[in-house]
Tab-separated table of C-alpha atoms in Angstrom:
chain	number	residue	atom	x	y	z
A	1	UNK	CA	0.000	0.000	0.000
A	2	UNK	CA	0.877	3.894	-0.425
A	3	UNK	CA	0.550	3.972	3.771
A	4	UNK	CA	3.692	0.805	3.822
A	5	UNK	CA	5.650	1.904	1.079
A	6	UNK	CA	5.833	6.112	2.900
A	7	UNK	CA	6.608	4.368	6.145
A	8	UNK	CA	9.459	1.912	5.116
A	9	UNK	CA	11.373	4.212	2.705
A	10	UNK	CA	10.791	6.892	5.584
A	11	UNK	CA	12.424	4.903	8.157
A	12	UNK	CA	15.045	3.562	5.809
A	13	UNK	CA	16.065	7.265	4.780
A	14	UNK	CA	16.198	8.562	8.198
A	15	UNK	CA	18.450	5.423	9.112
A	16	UNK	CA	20.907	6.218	6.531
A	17	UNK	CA	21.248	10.059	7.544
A	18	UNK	CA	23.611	11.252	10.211
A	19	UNK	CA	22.310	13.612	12.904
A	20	UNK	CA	22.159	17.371	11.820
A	21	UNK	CA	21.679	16.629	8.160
A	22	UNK	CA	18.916	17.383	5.154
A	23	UNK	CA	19.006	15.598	2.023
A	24	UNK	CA	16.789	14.403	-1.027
A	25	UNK	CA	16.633	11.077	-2.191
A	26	UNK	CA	14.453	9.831	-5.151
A	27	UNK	CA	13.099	7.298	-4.743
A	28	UNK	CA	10.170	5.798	-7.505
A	29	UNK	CA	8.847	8.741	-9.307
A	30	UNK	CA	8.824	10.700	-6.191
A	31	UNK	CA	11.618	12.861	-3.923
A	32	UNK	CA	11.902	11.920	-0.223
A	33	UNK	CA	13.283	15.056	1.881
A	34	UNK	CA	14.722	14.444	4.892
A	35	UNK	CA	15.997	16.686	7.847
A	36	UNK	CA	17.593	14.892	10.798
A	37	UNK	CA	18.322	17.281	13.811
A	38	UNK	CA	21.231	17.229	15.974
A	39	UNK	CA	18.964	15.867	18.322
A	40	UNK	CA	17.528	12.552	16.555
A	41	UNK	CA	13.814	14.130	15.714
A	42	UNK	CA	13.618	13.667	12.040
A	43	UNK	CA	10.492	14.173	9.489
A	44	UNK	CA	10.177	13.455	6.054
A	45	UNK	CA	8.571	15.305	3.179
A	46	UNK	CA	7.443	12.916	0.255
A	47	UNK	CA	6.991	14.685	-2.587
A	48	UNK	CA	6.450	14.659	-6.817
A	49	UNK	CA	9.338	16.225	-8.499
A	50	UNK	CA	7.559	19.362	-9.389
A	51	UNK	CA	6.873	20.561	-5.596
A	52	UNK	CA	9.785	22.856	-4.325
A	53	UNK	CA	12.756	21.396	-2.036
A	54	UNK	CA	13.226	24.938	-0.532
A	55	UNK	CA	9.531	24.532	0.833
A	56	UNK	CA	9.855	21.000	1.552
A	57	UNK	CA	12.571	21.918	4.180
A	58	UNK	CA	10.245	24.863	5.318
A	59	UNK	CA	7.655	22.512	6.408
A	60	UNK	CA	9.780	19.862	7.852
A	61	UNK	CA	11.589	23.034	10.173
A	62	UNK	CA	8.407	24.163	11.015
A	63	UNK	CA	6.557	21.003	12.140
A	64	UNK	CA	10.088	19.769	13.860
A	65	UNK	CA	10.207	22.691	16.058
A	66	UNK	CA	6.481	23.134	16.619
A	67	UNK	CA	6.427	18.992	17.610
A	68	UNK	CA	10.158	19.191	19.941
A	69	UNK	CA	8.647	21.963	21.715
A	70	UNK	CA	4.531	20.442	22.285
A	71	UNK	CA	5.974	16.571	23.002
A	72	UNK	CA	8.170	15.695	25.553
A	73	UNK	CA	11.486	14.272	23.991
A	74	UNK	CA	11.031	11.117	26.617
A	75	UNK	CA	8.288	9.963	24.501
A	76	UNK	CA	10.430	10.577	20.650
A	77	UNK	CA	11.805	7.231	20.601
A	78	UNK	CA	9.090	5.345	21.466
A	79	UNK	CA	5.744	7.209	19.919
A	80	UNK	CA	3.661	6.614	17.260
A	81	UNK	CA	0.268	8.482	16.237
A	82	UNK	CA	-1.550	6.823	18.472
A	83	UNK	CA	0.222	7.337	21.444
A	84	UNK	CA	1.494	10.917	20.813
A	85	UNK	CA	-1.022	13.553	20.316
A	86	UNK	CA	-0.046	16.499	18.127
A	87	UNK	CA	-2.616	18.235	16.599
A	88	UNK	CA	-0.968	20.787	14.505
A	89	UNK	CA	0.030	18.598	11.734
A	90	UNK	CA	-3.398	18.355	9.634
A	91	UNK	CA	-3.208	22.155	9.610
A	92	UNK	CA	0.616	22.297	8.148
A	93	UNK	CA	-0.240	19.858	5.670
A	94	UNK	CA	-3.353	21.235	4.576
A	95	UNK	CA	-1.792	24.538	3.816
A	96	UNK	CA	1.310	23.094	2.258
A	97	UNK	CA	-0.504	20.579	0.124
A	98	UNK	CA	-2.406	22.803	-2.370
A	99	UNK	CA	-0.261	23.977	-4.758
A	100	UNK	CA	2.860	25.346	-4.114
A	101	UNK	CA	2.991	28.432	-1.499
């Protein structure tokens, strides 16, 4: 499924990046942006190859910072969607999804 194939080649890509990084890897027709903090919290951005990078690492320092500051880091490591509760990410991707700001 689209759900399995977004999770696996998310993990995989955050595996492969050292701390502190951003990079784009293509993957299939799409482009798979990655920013790994100095501090482990990573996100992912998969995107078509028309959408901008530059906003694709917008996003991903928004929601990072927003998320490090609303969840406490003891819970990073170990939390999933339906154990950690932040709301704000509908919103970002709502607004970053329809055509390109």
């Amino acid at each position: 499924s689209v759900q399995e194939f977004m999770t696996f080649t998310s993990q995989l890509i955050v595996e492969r990046s050292e701390l502190g990084s951003r990079a784009s890897v293509k993957e299939q027709e799409y482009l798979c942006h990655v920013y790994v903090r100095s501090d482990g919290l990573a996100g992912v951005v998969i995107a078509d190859n028309e959408y901008p990078q530059r906003v694709c690492f917008t996003l991903l320092d928004k929601v990072l910072d927003e998320f490090s500051r609303e969840v406490s880091r003891v819970d990073w490591p170990s939390g999933s969607p339906a154990t950690i509760s932040y709301q704000s990410l509908d919103g970002y991707l709502s607004k970053y999804q329809v055509g390109h700001p």
